[in-house]
């Protein structure tokens, strides 16, 4: 039997493990009497026309969801079609899904079975109608992870053939398959397989963390290091080079390209540091200690899926957890050193657990590929189990501590959370939808959300929360008020519905960056911080302006207001200050800020979390900006002393009076400027008239003189 295998990576840059996986796929088919012929996107062997751009070219983005017309295509010679997701780590995008649907339509129109294996999906970038038709065309679909399977089930709830596939098992060595060419040099004990960053962190944040982790492993094992990109794209190579460059001179490696030799290096590693799901599969097949670092949510979920198939659960450490480890470790350097130490100490247990899992994984792979061949021959495969190996708790104990506040919990937390987010909304569904997505996008996940619907449509709010039920994971509560109570009352009811160490208020129109909560919590949990609240700058990494930046009582008395959604503070201050004033409509937040600043201090968080805590002394130059800041600190100190003894009433009255006087003075100055402009215009007009008169007088005087001369000459 001959089938066409249409792969997702053809014509693209090479990826780590791609050749090993494709070779394993063809060998699994051959063992079952099926000849698989690799088909590149855009080629048409056997009459199979995909309708894509030529291999190696990207079709225009505007046509990404246009499915080719197969009406004039001849019948394919192949007896079936296998759509394989082997290759890149990323999810199938609109362009690839359109290509696959065109090929699947052709095969189905001529009665050829269609099977999909290794399909990875991202709900944010998957065209629903194209995907729904593609899934309906295939009799058997293998999804790479639970999130992809959940999306497929939502689109095709009655489809009987949606299963978790076993593509990552293709890299396991078997008696009749080779793992690839052996490296020419002795394999290094430590390998780093790194992909470019697509999440909220930049290279300047991520590279030092991974460099520190590799250096800690080198220190613990005295091994050598190989660094290679997960893909051949320029961004992959540049990120790998940034990590390699930071290593000490004696251990600094050259960055290798992803090819069969690089695959063999991973398959021979003792310790693997990686950000890529494909590399995780290779490292586990080699029996290596895999230190998985999730730089963004999608990659972390994919790595978790691979590890879970081996029975290893909750072993991916989010990059955010290493940047700000909180109570787990003093700073990034301490966290990675402890992780490296525990990993080396657990080496024997991990290797033993991985070896015990191999037979079960081979059995699961055999069941899956038996089902694939049955479906390709037109039969109905039996229902397949999604679990290959029972979960086991092997791994570094530190990982569990690091993950606690940076991954979505499996169940709602029973204990008080770190941050309570009180979200006020009223009749703005689009703004509320964006606000909910901003909260869910936070790298810090130990929060509890209270949505206070202050007089809006309850059905709309409930629907928006229901759509995000899985992501919220029981961390959200909604309070409906049929009649609007006002901002102050809404906040007070939201605060009473939660129990947390920190509090942040936000309205549904205020944007958040993904690292907002992480940066605020890291500052307030720093043992060197004396502030009881922080204001987080909206854009990370921007240079700080000259002069004072943090909120002050002096500024608040003058009417300055920080956006409520940028202010995170300790809940304990309410024991001193009381609740928000419910009698105020628009000024409740400002009035609370006045009371807060009268007693406590607020810091400013600007820029991104630093991988290593800065302990050095700052420069001592006394420039104008520094003098102005110091003068403000002195004024602030004496103002607080006075208000502590006499209250805030007089400064508040004087600040208002001064502001009114200043506004009146500005108004008078504006009026004077208008009068001055009018007078200047009159002067210009008068000057022009004088110039005209002078020219007229000059002309008349000159002409009269010559007339007199002429008359005198004629009179002679």
Coordinates of C-alpha atoms in Angstrom, one line a residue, residues 120-547:
X120 CA -0.7 21.2 17.2
X121 CA -3.3 24.1 17.4
X122 CA -3.5 27.5 19.0
X123 CA -7.0 28.8 19.5
X124 CA -5.8 32.4 18.8
X125 CA -4.5 31.5 15.3
X126 CA -6.7 28.8 14.0
X127 CA -9.5 29.6 11.4
X128 CA -12.5 27.8 12.8
X129 CA -14.3 27.0 9.6
X130 CA -11.2 25.7 7.8
X131 CA -10.2 23.6 10.8
X132 CA -13.7 22.3 11.3
X133 CA -13.9 21.0 7.7
X134 CA -10.4 19.6 7.8
X135 CA -11.1 17.6 11.0
X136 CA -14.4 16.4 9.5
X137 CA -12.5 15.1 6.4
X138 CA -10.1 13.0 8.4
X139 CA -11.2 9.7 10.0
X140 CA -8.5 9.7 12.6
X141 CA -6.8 12.8 14.1
X142 CA -3.8 12.8 16.4
X143 CA -3.4 16.0 18.5
X144 CA -0.2 16.9 20.2
X145 CA -1.5 18.1 23.5
X146 CA -4.7 18.4 25.6
X147 CA -5.2 22.1 24.6
X148 CA -5.2 21.2 20.9
X149 CA -7.6 18.3 21.6
X150 CA -9.9 20.5 23.6
X151 CA -10.1 23.0 20.7
X152 CA -10.8 20.2 18.2
X153 CA -13.6 18.7 20.4
X154 CA -15.2 22.2 20.6
X155 CA -15.3 22.4 16.8
X156 CA -16.3 18.8 16.2
X157 CA -17.9 17.4 19.4
X158 CA -19.2 14.3 17.6
X159 CA -16.0 13.3 15.9
X160 CA -15.1 9.8 17.1
X161 CA -11.5 9.9 16.0
X162 CA -9.9 12.8 18.0
X163 CA -7.1 11.4 20.1
X164 CA -3.8 12.4 21.6
X165 CA -1.2 11.2 19.1
X166 CA 2.2 9.7 19.7
X167 CA 4.5 11.6 17.3
X168 CA 7.1 12.4 20.0
X169 CA 7.6 8.7 20.5
X170 CA 9.0 8.4 17.0
X171 CA 12.4 9.5 18.3
X172 CA 12.7 6.5 20.6
X173 CA 15.4 4.1 19.5
X174 CA 14.2 0.6 18.4
X175 CA 16.0 -2.5 17.2
X176 CA 15.2 -1.7 13.6
X177 CA 15.8 2.1 13.7
X178 CA 19.0 4.1 14.1
X179 CA 19.2 7.2 16.2
X180 CA 21.2 9.0 13.6
X181 CA 24.9 9.4 12.8
X182 CA 27.2 9.4 15.8
X183 CA 29.0 12.7 16.5
X184 CA 32.6 12.8 15.5
X185 CA 33.8 14.0 18.9
X186 CA 32.9 12.8 22.3
X187 CA 29.4 14.0 23.2
X188 CA 29.2 16.8 25.7
X189 CA 27.5 16.1 29.0
X190 CA 25.5 19.3 28.8
X191 CA 23.5 20.4 25.8
X192 CA 21.4 23.6 25.4
X193 CA 18.7 23.6 22.7
X194 CA 17.2 27.0 22.5
X195 CA 14.4 28.6 20.4
X196 CA 13.8 32.3 19.7
X197 CA 11.6 34.2 22.1
X198 CA 7.9 34.9 21.3
X199 CA 6.6 35.7 24.8
X200 CA 6.7 38.8 27.0
X201 CA 10.4 38.6 27.8
X202 CA 13.3 39.9 25.6
X203 CA 16.7 38.4 25.0
X204 CA 18.3 40.8 27.5
X205 CA 16.1 39.2 30.2
X206 CA 16.1 35.5 29.1
X207 CA 19.7 35.0 27.9
X208 CA 21.4 35.7 31.3
X209 CA 19.0 33.3 33.1
X210 CA 19.8 30.4 30.7
X211 CA 23.5 31.3 30.8
X212 CA 23.5 31.2 34.6
X213 CA 21.7 27.8 34.5
X214 CA 24.3 26.3 32.1
X215 CA 27.2 27.7 34.2
X216 CA 25.7 26.2 37.3
X217 CA 25.5 22.8 35.6
X218 CA 29.1 23.1 34.4
X219 CA 30.2 23.9 37.9
X220 CA 28.4 20.9 39.3
X221 CA 29.4 18.4 36.7
X222 CA 32.7 19.8 35.2
X223 CA 31.2 18.9 31.8
X224 CA 31.4 20.6 28.5
X225 CA 28.6 22.5 26.8
X226 CA 27.1 22.4 23.3
X227 CA 24.6 25.1 22.4
X228 CA 22.4 24.8 19.3
X229 CA 19.2 26.5 18.1
X230 CA 16.0 24.6 17.8
X231 CA 15.4 26.0 14.4
X232 CA 17.5 27.3 11.5
X233 CA 15.8 30.7 11.6
X234 CA 18.0 33.7 12.2
X235 CA 16.2 34.6 15.4
X236 CA 16.9 31.1 16.8
X237 CA 20.6 31.3 16.0
X238 CA 20.9 34.8 17.5
X239 CA 19.3 33.8 20.7
X240 CA 21.5 30.7 21.0
X241 CA 24.6 32.9 20.4
X242 CA 23.5 35.4 23.1
X243 CA 23.3 32.6 25.6
X244 CA 26.6 31.0 24.5
X245 CA 28.4 34.4 24.6
X246 CA 27.6 34.9 28.3
X247 CA 29.3 31.7 29.4
X248 CA 32.8 31.9 30.9
X249 CA 35.7 31.9 28.4
X250 CA 36.8 28.4 29.2
X251 CA 33.4 26.8 28.6
X252 CA 32.1 29.1 25.8
X253 CA 31.0 26.8 22.9
X254 CA 30.3 27.4 19.2
X255 CA 26.6 27.5 18.2
X256 CA 25.8 24.5 16.0
X257 CA 23.2 24.4 13.2
X258 CA 20.2 22.0 13.6
X259 CA 21.1 19.0 11.5
X260 CA 21.4 15.2 12.0
X261 CA 24.7 15.7 13.9
X262 CA 23.0 18.2 16.3
X263 CA 20.2 15.6 16.8
X264 CA 22.8 13.1 17.8
X265 CA 24.3 15.4 20.3
X266 CA 21.0 15.8 22.1
X267 CA 20.4 12.0 21.9
X268 CA 23.8 11.5 23.7
X269 CA 23.4 14.2 26.4
X270 CA 23.4 13.7 30.1
X271 CA 21.8 17.1 30.9
X272 CA 19.6 19.1 28.5
X273 CA 18.6 22.7 29.0
X274 CA 15.9 23.6 26.5
X275 CA 13.0 25.9 25.6
X276 CA 11.7 23.6 22.8
X277 CA 9.2 20.8 22.9
X278 CA 10.9 18.7 20.2
X279 CA 14.2 18.9 22.1
X280 CA 12.4 17.7 25.3
X281 CA 11.3 14.5 23.3
X282 CA 14.9 14.0 22.1
X283 CA 16.3 14.4 25.6
X284 CA 13.9 12.1 27.2
X285 CA 14.6 9.4 24.6
X286 CA 18.3 9.8 25.5
X287 CA 17.6 9.3 29.2
X288 CA 18.9 12.8 29.9
X289 CA 18.0 15.1 32.7
X290 CA 15.8 17.6 31.0
X291 CA 15.6 21.1 32.4
X292 CA 12.7 22.7 30.6
X293 CA 12.3 26.5 30.7
X294 CA 9.0 27.9 29.4
X295 CA 9.6 31.3 27.8
X296 CA 6.0 31.6 26.8
X297 CA 2.7 29.9 27.6
X298 CA 2.2 27.8 24.4
X299 CA 5.7 26.3 24.4
X300 CA 5.4 25.5 28.1
X301 CA 2.1 23.6 27.5
X302 CA 3.7 21.6 24.7
X303 CA 6.7 20.7 26.8
X304 CA 4.3 19.6 29.6
X305 CA 2.5 17.4 27.1
X306 CA 5.7 15.6 26.1
X307 CA 6.8 15.1 29.7
X308 CA 3.4 14.0 30.8
X309 CA 3.5 11.2 28.2
X310 CA 6.6 9.9 30.1
X311 CA 4.8 10.1 33.4
X312 CA 6.7 13.3 34.4
X313 CA 4.2 16.0 35.4
X314 CA 4.8 19.6 36.4
X315 CA 8.5 19.7 35.4
X316 CA 8.6 22.8 33.2
X317 CA 9.8 26.0 35.0
X318 CA 8.4 29.2 33.6
X319 CA 11.1 31.8 32.8
X320 CA 9.2 34.3 34.9
X321 CA 9.7 32.1 38.0
X322 CA 13.5 32.2 37.5
X323 CA 13.5 36.0 37.0
X324 CA 11.6 36.6 40.3
X325 CA 11.7 33.4 42.4
X326 CA 10.2 35.1 45.4
X327 CA 10.5 33.2 48.7
X328 CA 12.0 30.2 46.9
X329 CA 15.4 31.8 46.4
X330 CA 17.1 35.1 47.0
X331 CA 17.6 35.8 43.3
X332 CA 18.0 34.2 39.9
X333 CA 21.5 33.0 40.6
X334 CA 20.6 31.2 43.8
X335 CA 17.6 29.6 42.1
X336 CA 19.5 28.1 39.1
X337 CA 22.3 26.9 41.4
X338 CA 19.8 25.1 43.6
X339 CA 18.1 23.6 40.5
X340 CA 21.3 22.4 39.0
X341 CA 22.4 20.8 42.3
X342 CA 19.1 19.0 42.8
X343 CA 19.1 17.8 39.2
X344 CA 22.6 16.3 39.5
X345 CA 21.7 14.6 42.8
X346 CA 18.5 13.1 41.3
X347 CA 20.3 11.9 38.1
X348 CA 20.1 8.2 38.9
X349 CA 16.4 8.2 39.9
X350 CA 15.5 10.1 36.7
X351 CA 17.4 7.8 34.5
X352 CA 15.8 4.8 36.1
X353 CA 12.3 6.2 35.8
X354 CA 12.8 7.0 32.1
X355 CA 14.2 3.5 31.4
X356 CA 11.1 2.0 33.1
X357 CA 8.8 4.1 31.0
X358 CA 10.2 3.1 27.6
X359 CA 8.3 -0.2 27.2
X360 CA 5.0 1.4 27.9
X361 CA 5.8 4.2 25.5
X362 CA 6.7 1.7 22.8
X363 CA 3.4 -0.1 23.4
X364 CA 1.4 3.1 23.2
X365 CA 3.2 4.0 20.0
X366 CA 2.5 0.7 18.5
X367 CA -1.2 1.1 19.3
X368 CA -1.3 4.5 17.8
X369 CA 0.4 3.6 14.5
X370 CA -1.6 0.4 14.2
X371 CA -4.7 2.7 14.4
X372 CA -3.2 5.1 11.8
X373 CA -2.6 2.2 9.3
X374 CA -6.1 0.8 10.0
X375 CA -7.6 4.2 9.2
X376 CA -5.5 4.7 6.1
X377 CA -6.8 1.3 4.8
X378 CA -10.4 2.5 5.3
X379 CA -11.1 0.8 8.6
X380 CA -12.3 2.2 12.0
X381 CA -9.5 2.2 14.6
X382 CA -10.4 1.3 18.2
X383 CA -10.6 3.9 20.8
X384 CA -7.1 4.7 22.1
X385 CA -6.0 5.5 25.7
X386 CA -4.4 9.0 26.2
X387 CA -2.2 7.8 29.1
X388 CA 0.9 5.8 28.4
X389 CA 2.8 6.0 31.7
X390 CA 1.4 6.5 35.1
X391 CA 2.4 9.8 36.7
X392 CA 5.4 9.7 38.9
X393 CA 7.0 12.3 41.1
X394 CA 10.6 12.2 39.9
X395 CA 12.3 15.6 39.5
X396 CA 14.0 18.4 41.3
X397 CA 12.0 19.5 44.4
X398 CA 12.8 23.1 43.7
X399 CA 10.7 23.0 40.5
X400 CA 7.4 22.6 42.4
X401 CA 8.2 25.6 44.5
X402 CA 9.2 27.7 41.5
X403 CA 6.1 26.8 39.5
X404 CA 3.6 27.5 42.2
X405 CA 3.0 31.2 41.4
X406 CA 3.7 31.1 37.6
X407 CA 1.4 28.3 36.3
X408 CA -2.4 27.9 36.1
X409 CA -3.5 25.9 39.2
X410 CA -5.1 22.5 38.6
X411 CA -7.7 23.5 41.2
X412 CA -8.8 26.7 42.9
X413 CA -6.4 27.6 45.8
X414 CA -7.8 26.9 49.2
X415 CA -5.4 29.3 51.0
X416 CA -5.4 33.1 50.5
X417 CA -3.7 34.1 47.3
X418 CA -1.0 36.7 46.9
X419 CA -3.0 39.3 44.8
X420 CA -6.6 40.1 44.7
X421 CA -7.6 41.9 41.5
X422 CA -10.9 43.9 41.8
X423 CA -12.2 44.6 38.3
X424 CA -14.9 47.2 38.0
X425 CA -17.2 47.1 35.0
X426 CA -20.5 48.5 33.8
X427 CA -22.0 47.8 30.4
X428 CA -18.8 47.6 28.4
X429 CA -18.5 44.0 27.2
X430 CA -15.7 44.7 24.7
X431 CA -13.6 46.5 27.3
X432 CA -14.3 43.7 29.9
X433 CA -13.3 41.1 27.4
X434 CA -9.9 42.8 26.9
X435 CA -9.5 43.3 30.6
X436 CA -10.1 39.6 31.3
X437 CA -7.6 38.6 28.7
X438 CA -5.0 41.0 30.2
X439 CA -5.4 39.3 33.6
X440 CA -5.2 35.8 32.1
X441 CA -2.0 36.8 30.1
X442 CA -0.2 37.6 33.4
X443 CA 3.1 35.7 33.9
X444 CA 2.3 35.7 37.6
X445 CA -0.7 33.4 38.2
X446 CA -1.3 33.4 42.0
X447 CA -4.2 35.9 41.9
X448 CA -7.9 35.9 42.6
X449 CA -10.1 37.9 40.4
X450 CA -13.4 39.6 41.6
X451 CA -15.4 41.1 38.8
X452 CA -17.8 43.7 40.2
X453 CA -20.6 44.3 37.7
X454 CA -21.9 47.6 38.9
X455 CA -25.2 47.9 37.1
X456 CA -24.5 46.2 33.8
X457 CA -26.1 43.2 32.1
X458 CA -25.4 40.1 34.2
X459 CA -25.9 37.7 31.3
X460 CA -23.1 39.4 29.2
X461 CA -20.7 39.3 32.1
X462 CA -21.4 35.7 32.9
X463 CA -21.0 34.7 29.3
X464 CA -17.6 36.3 29.0
X465 CA -16.4 34.5 32.2
X466 CA -17.9 31.2 31.0
X467 CA -15.9 31.5 27.7
X468 CA -12.7 31.6 29.8
X469 CA -13.7 29.0 32.4
X470 CA -10.8 26.7 31.8
X471 CA -8.2 29.4 31.9
X472 CA -9.6 31.0 35.0
X473 CA -9.4 27.6 36.8
X474 CA -11.8 28.7 39.6
X475 CA -9.9 31.9 40.4
X476 CA -12.7 34.2 39.5
X477 CA -15.8 35.5 41.3
X478 CA -18.5 37.8 40.0
X479 CA -20.6 40.2 42.0
X480 CA -23.7 41.5 40.2
X481 CA -25.3 44.8 41.3
X482 CA -28.6 45.5 39.6
X483 CA -28.3 49.2 40.5
X484 CA -24.9 50.9 40.2
X485 CA -23.5 51.5 43.7
X486 CA -20.5 53.7 42.6
X487 CA -16.8 53.2 42.5
X488 CA -16.1 53.3 46.2
X489 CA -18.8 50.8 47.1
X490 CA -17.9 48.5 44.3
X491 CA -14.3 48.3 45.5
X492 CA -15.3 47.7 49.1
X493 CA -17.5 44.8 48.2
X494 CA -14.9 43.3 45.9
X495 CA -12.3 43.5 48.7
X496 CA -14.6 41.8 51.2
X497 CA -15.1 38.9 48.7
X498 CA -11.4 38.0 48.7
X499 CA -8.5 37.3 51.1
X500 CA -5.0 38.2 49.9
X501 CA -1.8 39.8 50.8
X502 CA -1.9 42.4 48.1
X503 CA -4.6 44.3 46.3
X504 CA -5.0 46.0 42.9
X505 CA -8.0 47.8 41.6
X506 CA -8.6 48.2 37.9
X507 CA -11.3 49.4 35.6
X508 CA -12.1 47.5 32.5
X509 CA -10.6 50.1 30.1
X510 CA -7.1 50.1 31.7
X511 CA -4.4 48.0 29.8
X512 CA -1.9 45.8 31.5
X513 CA 1.4 44.4 30.2
X514 CA 1.9 40.6 30.8
X515 CA 4.5 41.2 33.5
X516 CA 2.6 43.8 35.5
X517 CA 1.7 41.6 38.5
X518 CA 5.1 39.9 38.5
X519 CA 7.0 43.2 38.7
X520 CA 4.7 44.6 41.4
X521 CA 4.8 41.4 43.6
X522 CA 8.6 41.1 43.2
X523 CA 9.1 44.7 44.5
X524 CA 6.7 44.4 47.4
X525 CA 8.2 41.0 48.5
X526 CA 11.7 42.2 48.3
X527 CA 13.0 42.2 51.9
X528 CA 14.8 45.5 51.3
X529 CA 11.6 47.3 50.3
X530 CA 9.9 49.5 52.9
X531 CA 7.1 50.8 50.6
X532 CA 3.6 49.5 51.3
X533 CA 2.5 50.1 47.7
X534 CA 4.0 50.4 44.2
X535 CA 2.9 52.1 41.0
X536 CA 4.0 50.0 38.0
X537 CA 5.0 51.9 34.9
X538 CA 2.8 50.8 31.9
X539 CA 5.6 50.2 29.5
X540 CA 8.5 48.1 30.7
X541 CA 12.0 49.2 29.8
X542 CA 11.4 52.9 29.1
X543 CA 14.0 55.2 30.5
X544 CA 13.1 57.0 33.8
X545 CA 12.4 60.7 33.5
X546 CA 14.5 63.2 35.3
X547 CA 13.3 64.3 38.7

